[in-house]
Amino acid sequence: FLTVERMQSPVQSLEQLARQSRINYTVVDNSNAHEYFKNMKHAEDIIYRVWKEITLNASNDQKKFRVWDYPVKEQYGQILEAIEKTGPVPDAKTG
């Protein structure tokens, strides 16, 4: 009997890209895409810090904001980490 391994479906979103580890990817160093992922990671960090402050130090007026499960996906941090691990390339041709 012959068997054929089916190809996995291609990555179709940033969330899928962040969750997978089979495909290495990067960006052009200091490009708009690189800055985008840096900025989004920074925004995730700020949102996490604010959420943590509200959750741990909520007063009676802020109890409605107290949630124990972090409500934001941290995909940009994972993507930027993968980019930095691979290393940004100097230009698209090199990439």
PDB file of N, CA and C in Angstrom:
ATOM      1  N   PHE A   1       0.834  -1.180   0.000  1.00  0.00           N
ATOM      2  CA  PHE A   1       0.000   0.000   0.000  1.00  0.00           C
ATOM      3  C   PHE A   1       0.876   1.239   0.000  1.00  0.00           C
ATOM      4  N   LEU A   2       0.431   2.221  -0.733  1.00  0.00           N
ATOM      5  CA  LEU A   2       1.130   3.489  -0.752  1.00  0.00           C
ATOM      6  C   LEU A   2       0.373   4.485   0.123  1.00  0.00           C
ATOM      7  N   THR A   3       1.127   5.271   0.822  1.00  0.00           N
ATOM      8  CA  THR A   3       0.492   6.323   1.617  1.00  0.00           C
ATOM      9  C   THR A   3       1.085   7.655   1.196  1.00  0.00           C
ATOM     10  N   VAL A   4       0.282   8.636   1.286  1.00  0.00           N
ATOM     11  CA  VAL A   4       0.713   9.975   0.937  1.00  0.00           C
ATOM     12  C   VAL A   4       0.437  10.871   2.141  1.00  0.00           C
ATOM     13  N   GLU A   5       1.455  11.569   2.564  1.00  0.00           N
ATOM     14  CA  GLU A   5       1.261  12.505   3.659  1.00  0.00           C
ATOM     15  C   GLU A   5       0.639  13.773   3.102  1.00  0.00           C
ATOM     16  N   ARG A   6      -0.448  14.155   3.696  1.00  0.00           N
ATOM     17  CA  ARG A   6      -1.093  15.388   3.248  1.00  0.00           C
ATOM     18  C   ARG A   6      -0.305  16.589   3.738  1.00  0.00           C
ATOM     19  N   MET A   7      -0.203  17.569   2.873  1.00  0.00           N
ATOM     20  CA  MET A   7       0.456  18.799   3.276  1.00  0.00           C
ATOM     21  C   MET A   7      -0.444  19.535   4.251  1.00  0.00           C
ATOM     22  N   GLN A   8       0.161  20.120   5.234  1.00  0.00           N
ATOM     23  CA  GLN A   8      -0.620  20.926   6.163  1.00  0.00           C
ATOM     24  C   GLN A   8      -1.112  22.162   5.436  1.00  0.00           C
ATOM     25  N   SER A   9      -2.219  22.674   5.913  1.00  0.00           N
ATOM     26  CA  SER A   9      -2.743  23.880   5.269  1.00  0.00           C
ATOM     27  C   SER A   9      -1.765  25.029   5.492  1.00  0.00           C
ATOM     28  N   PRO A  10      -1.675  25.915   4.540  1.00  0.00           N
ATOM     29  CA  PRO A  10      -0.717  27.027   4.662  1.00  0.00           C
ATOM     30  C   PRO A  10      -1.125  27.987   5.778  1.00  0.00           C
ATOM     31  N   VAL A  11      -0.186  28.739   6.248  1.00  0.00           N
ATOM     32  CA  VAL A  11      -0.452  29.756   7.254  1.00  0.00           C
ATOM     33  C   VAL A  11      -1.299  30.846   6.615  1.00  0.00           C
ATOM     34  N   GLN A  12      -2.419  31.162   7.245  1.00  0.00           N
ATOM     35  CA  GLN A  12      -3.335  32.139   6.663  1.00  0.00           C
ATOM     36  C   GLN A  12      -3.591  33.348   7.548  1.00  0.00           C
ATOM     37  N   SER A  13      -2.922  33.404   8.711  1.00  0.00           N
ATOM     38  CA  SER A  13      -3.118  34.550   9.591  1.00  0.00           C
ATOM     39  C   SER A  13      -1.886  34.739  10.468  1.00  0.00           C
ATOM     40  N   LEU A  14      -1.786  35.911  11.068  1.00  0.00           N
ATOM     41  CA  LEU A  14      -0.677  36.159  11.984  1.00  0.00           C
ATOM     42  C   LEU A  14      -0.765  35.245  13.199  1.00  0.00           C
ATOM     43  N   GLU A  15      -1.969  34.957  13.641  1.00  0.00           N
ATOM     44  CA  GLU A  15      -2.154  34.057  14.781  1.00  0.00           C
ATOM     45  C   GLU A  15      -1.602  32.668  14.468  1.00  0.00           C
ATOM     46  N   GLN A  16      -1.893  32.152  13.277  1.00  0.00           N
ATOM     47  CA  GLN A  16      -1.357  30.847  12.870  1.00  0.00           C
ATOM     48  C   GLN A  16       0.160  30.903  12.739  1.00  0.00           C
ATOM     49  N   LEU A  17       0.678  32.001  12.222  1.00  0.00           N
ATOM     50  CA  LEU A  17       2.120  32.162  12.088  1.00  0.00           C
ATOM     51  C   LEU A  17       2.785  32.122  13.462  1.00  0.00           C
ATOM     52  N   ALA A  18       2.202  32.800  14.420  1.00  0.00           N
ATOM     53  CA  ALA A  18       2.768  32.848  15.768  1.00  0.00           C
ATOM     54  C   ALA A  18       2.743  31.488  16.445  1.00  0.00           C
ATOM     55  N   ARG A  19       1.723  30.671  16.162  1.00  0.00           N
ATOM     56  CA  ARG A  19       1.583  29.369  16.825  1.00  0.00           C
ATOM     57  C   ARG A  19       2.433  28.269  16.229  1.00  0.00           C
ATOM     58  N   GLN A  20       2.893  28.423  15.016  1.00  0.00           N
ATOM     59  CA  GLN A  20       3.634  27.348  14.355  1.00  0.00           C
ATOM     60  C   GLN A  20       5.135  27.528  14.552  1.00  0.00           C
ATOM     61  N   SER A  21       5.875  26.442  14.389  1.00  0.00           N
ATOM     62  CA  SER A  21       7.334  26.527  14.547  1.00  0.00           C
ATOM     63  C   SER A  21       8.087  25.846  13.397  1.00  0.00           C
ATOM     64  N   ARG A  22       7.383  25.399  12.390  1.00  0.00           N
ATOM     65  CA  ARG A  22       8.029  24.703  11.270  1.00  0.00           C
ATOM     66  C   ARG A  22       8.618  25.663  10.243  1.00  0.00           C
ATOM     67  N   ILE A  23       8.036  26.822  10.118  1.00  0.00           N
ATOM     68  CA  ILE A  23       8.469  27.778   9.103  1.00  0.00           C
ATOM     69  C   ILE A  23       9.237  28.900   9.788  1.00  0.00           C
ATOM     70  N   ASN A  24      10.482  29.106   9.349  1.00  0.00           N
ATOM     71  CA  ASN A  24      11.247  30.253   9.830  1.00  0.00           C
ATOM     72  C   ASN A  24      10.874  31.464   8.992  1.00  0.00           C
ATOM     73  N   TYR A  25      10.813  32.599   9.609  1.00  0.00           N
ATOM     74  CA  TYR A  25      10.465  33.814   8.885  1.00  0.00           C
ATOM     75  C   TYR A  25      11.179  34.990   9.517  1.00  0.00           C
ATOM     76  N   THR A  26      11.277  36.053   8.770  1.00  0.00           N
ATOM     77  CA  THR A  26      11.919  37.262   9.260  1.00  0.00           C
ATOM     78  C   THR A  26      11.404  38.458   8.479  1.00  0.00           C
ATOM     79  N   VAL A  27      12.005  39.602   8.710  1.00  0.00           N
ATOM     80  CA  VAL A  27      11.657  40.834   8.005  1.00  0.00           C
ATOM     81  C   VAL A  27      12.947  41.533   7.595  1.00  0.00           C
ATOM     82  N   VAL A  28      12.812  42.530   6.758  1.00  0.00           N
ATOM     83  CA  VAL A  28      13.955  43.364   6.413  1.00  0.00           C
ATOM     84  C   VAL A  28      14.219  44.278   7.611  1.00  0.00           C
ATOM     85  N   ASP A  29      15.475  44.347   8.017  1.00  0.00           N
ATOM     86  CA  ASP A  29      15.868  45.138   9.174  1.00  0.00           C
ATOM     87  C   ASP A  29      15.431  46.599   9.026  1.00  0.00           C
ATOM     88  N   ASN A  30      14.813  47.120  10.068  1.00  0.00           N
ATOM     89  CA  ASN A  30      14.345  48.515  10.127  1.00  0.00           C
ATOM     90  C   ASN A  30      13.332  48.885   9.049  1.00  0.00           C
ATOM     91  N   SER A  31      12.656  47.886   8.491  1.00  0.00           N
ATOM     92  CA  SER A  31      11.601  48.145   7.503  1.00  0.00           C
ATOM     93  C   SER A  31      10.310  48.527   8.224  1.00  0.00           C
ATOM     94  N   ASN A  32       9.310  48.918   7.459  1.00  0.00           N
ATOM     95  CA  ASN A  32       7.999  49.216   8.047  1.00  0.00           C
ATOM     96  C   ASN A  32       7.430  47.992   8.755  1.00  0.00           C
ATOM     97  N   ALA A  33       7.615  46.810   8.179  1.00  0.00           N
ATOM     98  CA  ALA A  33       7.121  45.582   8.807  1.00  0.00           C
ATOM     99  C   ALA A  33       7.833  45.337  10.137  1.00  0.00           C
ATOM    100  N   HIS A  34       9.143  45.540  10.161  1.00  0.00           N
ATOM    101  CA  HIS A  34       9.914  45.354  11.396  1.00  0.00           C
ATOM    102  C   HIS A  34       9.429  46.329  12.469  1.00  0.00           C
ATOM    103  N   GLU A  35       9.245  47.585  12.105  1.00  0.00           N
ATOM    104  CA  GLU A  35       8.760  48.593  13.048  1.00  0.00           C
ATOM    105  C   GLU A  35       7.348  48.256  13.528  1.00  0.00           C
ATOM    106  N   TYR A  36       6.517  47.730  12.631  1.00  0.00           N
ATOM    107  CA  TYR A  36       5.157  47.343  12.994  1.00  0.00           C
ATOM    108  C   TYR A  36       5.163  46.301  14.104  1.00  0.00           C
ATOM    109  N   PHE A  37       5.969  45.248  13.945  1.00  0.00           N
ATOM    110  CA  PHE A  37       6.007  44.193  14.958  1.00  0.00           C
ATOM    111  C   PHE A  37       6.620  44.694  16.265  1.00  0.00           C
ATOM    112  N   LYS A  38       7.609  45.562  16.182  1.00  0.00           N
ATOM    113  CA  LYS A  38       8.167  46.155  17.399  1.00  0.00           C
ATOM    114  C   LYS A  38       7.110  46.993  18.120  1.00  0.00           C
ATOM    115  N   ASN A  39       6.383  47.820  17.365  1.00  0.00           N
ATOM    116  CA  ASN A  39       5.352  48.674  17.960  1.00  0.00           C
ATOM    117  C   ASN A  39       4.219  47.851  18.568  1.00  0.00           C
ATOM    118  N   MET A  40       3.799  46.809  17.883  1.00  0.00           N
ATOM    119  CA  MET A  40       2.717  45.971  18.398  1.00  0.00           C
ATOM    120  C   MET A  40       3.158  45.216  19.650  1.00  0.00           C
ATOM    121  N   LYS A  41       4.400  44.764  19.693  1.00  0.00           N
ATOM    122  CA  LYS A  41       4.938  44.107  20.894  1.00  0.00           C
ATOM    123  C   LYS A  41       4.954  45.106  22.042  1.00  0.00           C
ATOM    124  N   HIS A  42       5.368  46.333  21.765  1.00  0.00           N
ATOM    125  CA  HIS A  42       5.385  47.381  22.792  1.00  0.00           C
ATOM    126  C   HIS A  42       3.957  47.626  23.313  1.00  0.00           C
ATOM    127  N   ALA A  43       2.990  47.683  22.413  1.00  0.00           N
ATOM    128  CA  ALA A  43       1.594  47.889  22.809  1.00  0.00           C
ATOM    129  C   ALA A  43       1.110  46.723  23.670  1.00  0.00           C
ATOM    130  N   GLU A  44       1.465  45.485  23.295  1.00  0.00           N
ATOM    131  CA  GLU A  44       1.098  44.322  24.116  1.00  0.00           C
ATOM    132  C   GLU A  44       1.684  44.440  25.522  1.00  0.00           C
ATOM    133  N   ASP A  45       2.921  44.875  25.616  1.00  0.00           N
ATOM    134  CA  ASP A  45       3.571  45.031  26.920  1.00  0.00           C
ATOM    135  C   ASP A  45       2.842  46.053  27.783  1.00  0.00           C
ATOM    136  N   ILE A  46       2.454  47.184  27.176  1.00  0.00           N
ATOM    137  CA  ILE A  46       1.736  48.223  27.918  1.00  0.00           C
ATOM    138  C   ILE A  46       0.370  47.717  28.366  1.00  0.00           C
ATOM    139  N   ILE A  47      -0.357  47.081  27.464  1.00  0.00           N
ATOM    140  CA  ILE A  47      -1.680  46.554  27.807  1.00  0.00           C
ATOM    141  C   ILE A  47      -1.573  45.535  28.928  1.00  0.00           C
ATOM    142  N   TYR A  48      -0.557  44.679  28.876  1.00  0.00           N
ATOM    143  CA  TYR A  48      -0.370  43.681  29.939  1.00  0.00           C
ATOM    144  C   TYR A  48      -0.084  44.370  31.274  1.00  0.00           C
ATOM    145  N   ARG A  49       0.782  45.381  31.262  1.00  0.00           N
ATOM    146  CA  ARG A  49       1.132  46.086  32.493  1.00  0.00           C
ATOM    147  C   ARG A  49      -0.108  46.761  33.101  1.00  0.00           C
ATOM    148  N   VAL A  50      -0.929  47.398  32.261  1.00  0.00           N
ATOM    149  CA  VAL A  50      -2.145  48.048  32.745  1.00  0.00           C
ATOM    150  C   VAL A  50      -3.129  47.014  33.268  1.00  0.00           C
ATOM    151  N   TRP A  51      -3.318  45.911  32.539  1.00  0.00           N
ATOM    152  CA  TRP A  51      -4.225  44.844  32.982  1.00  0.00           C
ATOM    153  C   TRP A  51      -3.777  44.289  34.330  1.00  0.00           C
ATOM    154  N   LYS A  52      -2.489  44.051  34.466  1.00  0.00           N
ATOM    155  CA  LYS A  52      -1.945  43.511  35.714  1.00  0.00           C
ATOM    156  C   LYS A  52      -2.195  44.479  36.871  1.00  0.00           C
ATOM    157  N   GLU A  53      -1.964  45.760  36.634  1.00  0.00           N
ATOM    158  CA  GLU A  53      -2.193  46.773  37.668  1.00  0.00           C
ATOM    159  C   GLU A  53      -3.659  46.806  38.078  1.00  0.00           C
ATOM    160  N   ILE A  54      -4.554  46.797  37.119  1.00  0.00           N
ATOM    161  CA  ILE A  54      -5.992  46.836  37.426  1.00  0.00           C
ATOM    162  C   ILE A  54      -6.420  45.565  38.142  1.00  0.00           C
ATOM    163  N   THR A  55      -5.948  44.430  37.675  1.00  0.00           N
ATOM    164  CA  THR A  55      -6.356  43.152  38.258  1.00  0.00           C
ATOM    165  C   THR A  55      -5.864  42.996  39.688  1.00  0.00           C
ATOM    166  N   LEU A  56      -4.621  43.354  39.930  1.00  0.00           N
ATOM    167  CA  LEU A  56      -4.042  43.144  41.256  1.00  0.00           C
ATOM    168  C   LEU A  56      -4.398  44.241  42.248  1.00  0.00           C
ATOM    169  N   ASN A  57      -4.685  45.427  41.755  1.00  0.00           N
ATOM    170  CA  ASN A  57      -4.921  46.565  42.649  1.00  0.00           C
ATOM    171  C   ASN A  57      -6.281  47.209  42.444  1.00  0.00           C
ATOM    172  N   ALA A  58      -7.263  46.447  42.032  1.00  0.00           N
ATOM    173  CA  ALA A  58      -8.575  47.015  41.734  1.00  0.00           C
ATOM    174  C   ALA A  58      -9.271  47.491  43.008  1.00  0.00           C
ATOM    175  N   SER A  59      -9.788  48.698  42.945  1.00  0.00           N
ATOM    176  CA  SER A  59     -10.601  49.223  44.038  1.00  0.00           C
ATOM    177  C   SER A  59     -12.041  48.766  43.802  1.00  0.00           C
ATOM    178  N   ASN A  60     -12.921  49.147  44.682  1.00  0.00           N
ATOM    179  CA  ASN A  60     -14.332  48.782  44.514  1.00  0.00           C
ATOM    180  C   ASN A  60     -14.901  49.318  43.205  1.00  0.00           C
ATOM    181  N   ASP A  61     -14.447  50.504  42.775  1.00  0.00           N
ATOM    182  CA  ASP A  61     -14.942  51.104  41.536  1.00  0.00           C
ATOM    183  C   ASP A  61     -14.462  50.348  40.296  1.00  0.00           C
ATOM    184  N   GLN A  62     -13.365  49.615  40.416  1.00  0.00           N
ATOM    185  CA  GLN A  62     -12.773  48.935  39.264  1.00  0.00           C
ATOM    186  C   GLN A  62     -13.014  47.428  39.274  1.00  0.00           C
ATOM    187  N   LYS A  63     -13.856  46.915  40.153  1.00  0.00           N
ATOM    188  CA  LYS A  63     -14.052  45.465  40.251  1.00  0.00           C
ATOM    189  C   LYS A  63     -14.551  44.853  38.939  1.00  0.00           C
ATOM    190  N   LYS A  64     -15.279  45.621  38.158  1.00  0.00           N
ATOM    191  CA  LYS A  64     -15.783  45.087  36.891  1.00  0.00           C
ATOM    192  C   LYS A  64     -14.646  44.786  35.917  1.00  0.00           C
ATOM    193  N   PHE A  65     -13.468  45.379  36.151  1.00  0.00           N
ATOM    194  CA  PHE A  65     -12.314  45.137  35.285  1.00  0.00           C
ATOM    195  C   PHE A  65     -11.452  43.979  35.770  1.00  0.00           C
ATOM    196  N   ARG A  66     -11.736  43.468  36.954  1.00  0.00           N
ATOM    197  CA  ARG A  66     -10.913  42.409  37.520  1.00  0.00           C
ATOM    198  C   ARG A  66     -11.270  41.076  36.843  1.00  0.00           C
ATOM    199  N   VAL A  67     -10.390  40.622  35.988  1.00  0.00           N
ATOM    200  CA  VAL A  67     -10.545  39.322  35.333  1.00  0.00           C
ATOM    201  C   VAL A  67      -9.259  38.546  35.543  1.00  0.00           C
ATOM    202  N   TRP A  68      -9.377  37.261  35.721  1.00  0.00           N
ATOM    203  CA  TRP A  68      -8.195  36.459  36.048  1.00  0.00           C
ATOM    204  C   TRP A  68      -7.535  35.871  34.829  1.00  0.00           C
ATOM    205  N   ASP A  69      -8.254  35.753  33.746  1.00  0.00           N
ATOM    206  CA  ASP A  69      -7.661  35.276  32.496  1.00  0.00           C
ATOM    207  C   ASP A  69      -7.295  36.492  31.653  1.00  0.00           C
ATOM    208  N   TYR A  70      -6.055  36.547  31.234  1.00  0.00           N
ATOM    209  CA  TYR A  70      -5.598  37.680  30.437  1.00  0.00           C
ATOM    210  C   TYR A  70      -6.352  37.693  29.121  1.00  0.00           C
ATOM    211  N   PRO A  71      -7.065  38.773  28.806  1.00  0.00           N
ATOM    212  CA  PRO A  71      -7.977  38.780  27.654  1.00  0.00           C
ATOM    213  C   PRO A  71      -7.355  39.108  26.300  1.00  0.00           C
ATOM    214  N   VAL A  72      -6.038  39.293  26.225  1.00  0.00           N
ATOM    215  CA  VAL A  72      -5.402  39.691  24.970  1.00  0.00           C
ATOM    216  C   VAL A  72      -4.424  38.608  24.527  1.00  0.00           C
ATOM    217  N   LYS A  73      -4.473  38.268  23.249  1.00  0.00           N
ATOM    218  CA  LYS A  73      -3.504  37.314  22.700  1.00  0.00           C
ATOM    219  C   LYS A  73      -2.163  38.010  22.565  1.00  0.00           C
ATOM    220  N   GLU A  74      -1.100  37.326  22.930  1.00  0.00           N
ATOM    221  CA  GLU A  74       0.227  37.929  22.852  1.00  0.00           C
ATOM    222  C   GLU A  74       0.977  37.414  21.632  1.00  0.00           C
ATOM    223  N   GLN A  75       0.378  37.522  20.474  1.00  0.00           N
ATOM    224  CA  GLN A  75       0.979  36.967  19.265  1.00  0.00           C
ATOM    225  C   GLN A  75       2.125  37.801  18.721  1.00  0.00           C
ATOM    226  N   TYR A  76       2.082  39.109  18.889  1.00  0.00           N
ATOM    227  CA  TYR A  76       3.131  39.940  18.305  1.00  0.00           C
ATOM    228  C   TYR A  76       4.474  39.737  19.008  1.00  0.00           C
ATOM    229  N   GLY A  77       4.437  39.500  20.300  1.00  0.00           N
ATOM    230  CA  GLY A  77       5.658  39.188  21.029  1.00  0.00           C
ATOM    231  C   GLY A  77       6.282  37.900  20.533  1.00  0.00           C
ATOM    232  N   GLN A  78       5.436  36.898  20.274  1.00  0.00           N
ATOM    233  CA  GLN A  78       5.932  35.617  19.755  1.00  0.00           C
ATOM    234  C   GLN A  78       6.504  35.793  18.354  1.00  0.00           C
ATOM    235  N   ILE A  79       5.831  36.559  17.534  1.00  0.00           N
ATOM    236  CA  ILE A  79       6.309  36.781  16.165  1.00  0.00           C
ATOM    237  C   ILE A  79       7.631  37.545  16.180  1.00  0.00           C
ATOM    238  N   LEU A  80       7.718  38.604  16.983  1.00  0.00           N
ATOM    239  CA  LEU A  80       8.959  39.378  17.051  1.00  0.00           C
ATOM    240  C   LEU A  80      10.100  38.519  17.598  1.00  0.00           C
ATOM    241  N   GLU A  81       9.809  37.659  18.561  1.00  0.00           N
ATOM    242  CA  GLU A  81      10.832  36.756  19.094  1.00  0.00           C
ATOM    243  C   GLU A  81      11.356  35.829  18.000  1.00  0.00           C
ATOM    244  N   ALA A  82      10.456  35.288  17.180  1.00  0.00           N
ATOM    245  CA  ALA A  82      10.868  34.416  16.075  1.00  0.00           C
ATOM    246  C   ALA A  82      11.685  35.194  15.048  1.00  0.00           C
ATOM    247  N   ILE A  83      11.296  36.426  14.775  1.00  0.00           N
ATOM    248  CA  ILE A  83      12.029  37.276  13.829  1.00  0.00           C
ATOM    249  C   ILE A  83      13.436  37.535  14.353  1.00  0.00           C
ATOM    250  N   GLU A  84      13.536  37.881  15.625  1.00  0.00           N
ATOM    251  CA  GLU A  84      14.849  38.167  16.211  1.00  0.00           C
ATOM    252  C   GLU A  84      15.713  36.909  16.274  1.00  0.00           C
ATOM    253  N   LYS A  85      15.081  35.759  16.498  1.00  0.00           N
ATOM    254  CA  LYS A  85      15.821  34.487  16.533  1.00  0.00           C
ATOM    255  C   LYS A  85      16.418  34.180  15.157  1.00  0.00           C
ATOM    256  N   THR A  86      15.621  34.379  14.114  1.00  0.00           N
ATOM    257  CA  THR A  86      16.100  34.161  12.749  1.00  0.00           C
ATOM    258  C   THR A  86      17.069  35.262  12.350  1.00  0.00           C
ATOM    259  N   GLY A  87      16.783  36.462  12.807  1.00  0.00           N
ATOM    260  CA  GLY A  87      17.612  37.617  12.492  1.00  0.00           C
ATOM    261  C   GLY A  87      17.070  38.361  11.296  1.00  0.00           C
ATOM    262  N   PRO A  88      16.808  39.658  11.449  1.00  0.00           N
ATOM    263  CA  PRO A  88      16.356  40.452  10.306  1.00  0.00           C
ATOM    264  C   PRO A  88      17.429  40.460   9.216  1.00  0.00           C
ATOM    265  N   VAL A  89      16.984  40.542   7.988  1.00  0.00           N
ATOM    266  CA  VAL A  89      17.915  40.561   6.845  1.00  0.00           C
ATOM    267  C   VAL A  89      18.125  42.003   6.381  1.00  0.00           C
ATOM    268  N   PRO A  90      19.242  42.284   5.745  1.00  0.00           N
ATOM    269  CA  PRO A  90      19.520  43.670   5.329  1.00  0.00           C
ATOM    270  C   PRO A  90      18.638  44.167   4.192  1.00  0.00           C
ATOM    271  N   ASP A  91      18.163  43.257   3.317  1.00  0.00           N
ATOM    272  CA  ASP A  91      17.299  43.658   2.205  1.00  0.00           C
ATOM    273  C   ASP A  91      16.481  42.454   1.739  1.00  0.00           C
ATOM    274  N   ALA A  92      15.478  42.729   0.912  1.00  0.00           N
ATOM    275  CA  ALA A  92      14.558  41.671   0.462  1.00  0.00           C
ATOM    276  C   ALA A  92      15.286  40.598  -0.361  1.00  0.00           C
ATOM    277  N   LYS A  93      16.249  40.987  -1.156  1.00  0.00           N
ATOM    278  CA  LYS A  93      16.978  40.023  -1.984  1.00  0.00           C
ATOM    279  C   LYS A  93      17.700  39.010  -1.106  1.00  0.00           C
ATOM    280  N   THR A  94      18.319  39.473  -0.044  1.00  0.00           N
ATOM    281  CA  THR A  94      19.006  38.577   0.895  1.00  0.00           C
ATOM    282  C   THR A  94      18.002  37.637   1.552  1.00  0.00           C
ATOM    283  N   GLY A  95      16.842  38.174   1.882  1.00  0.00           N
ATOM    284  CA  GLY A  95      15.811  37.369   2.520  1.00  0.00           C
ATOM    285  C   GLY A  95      15.322  36.261   1.637  1.00  0.00           C
TER     286      GLY A  95
END
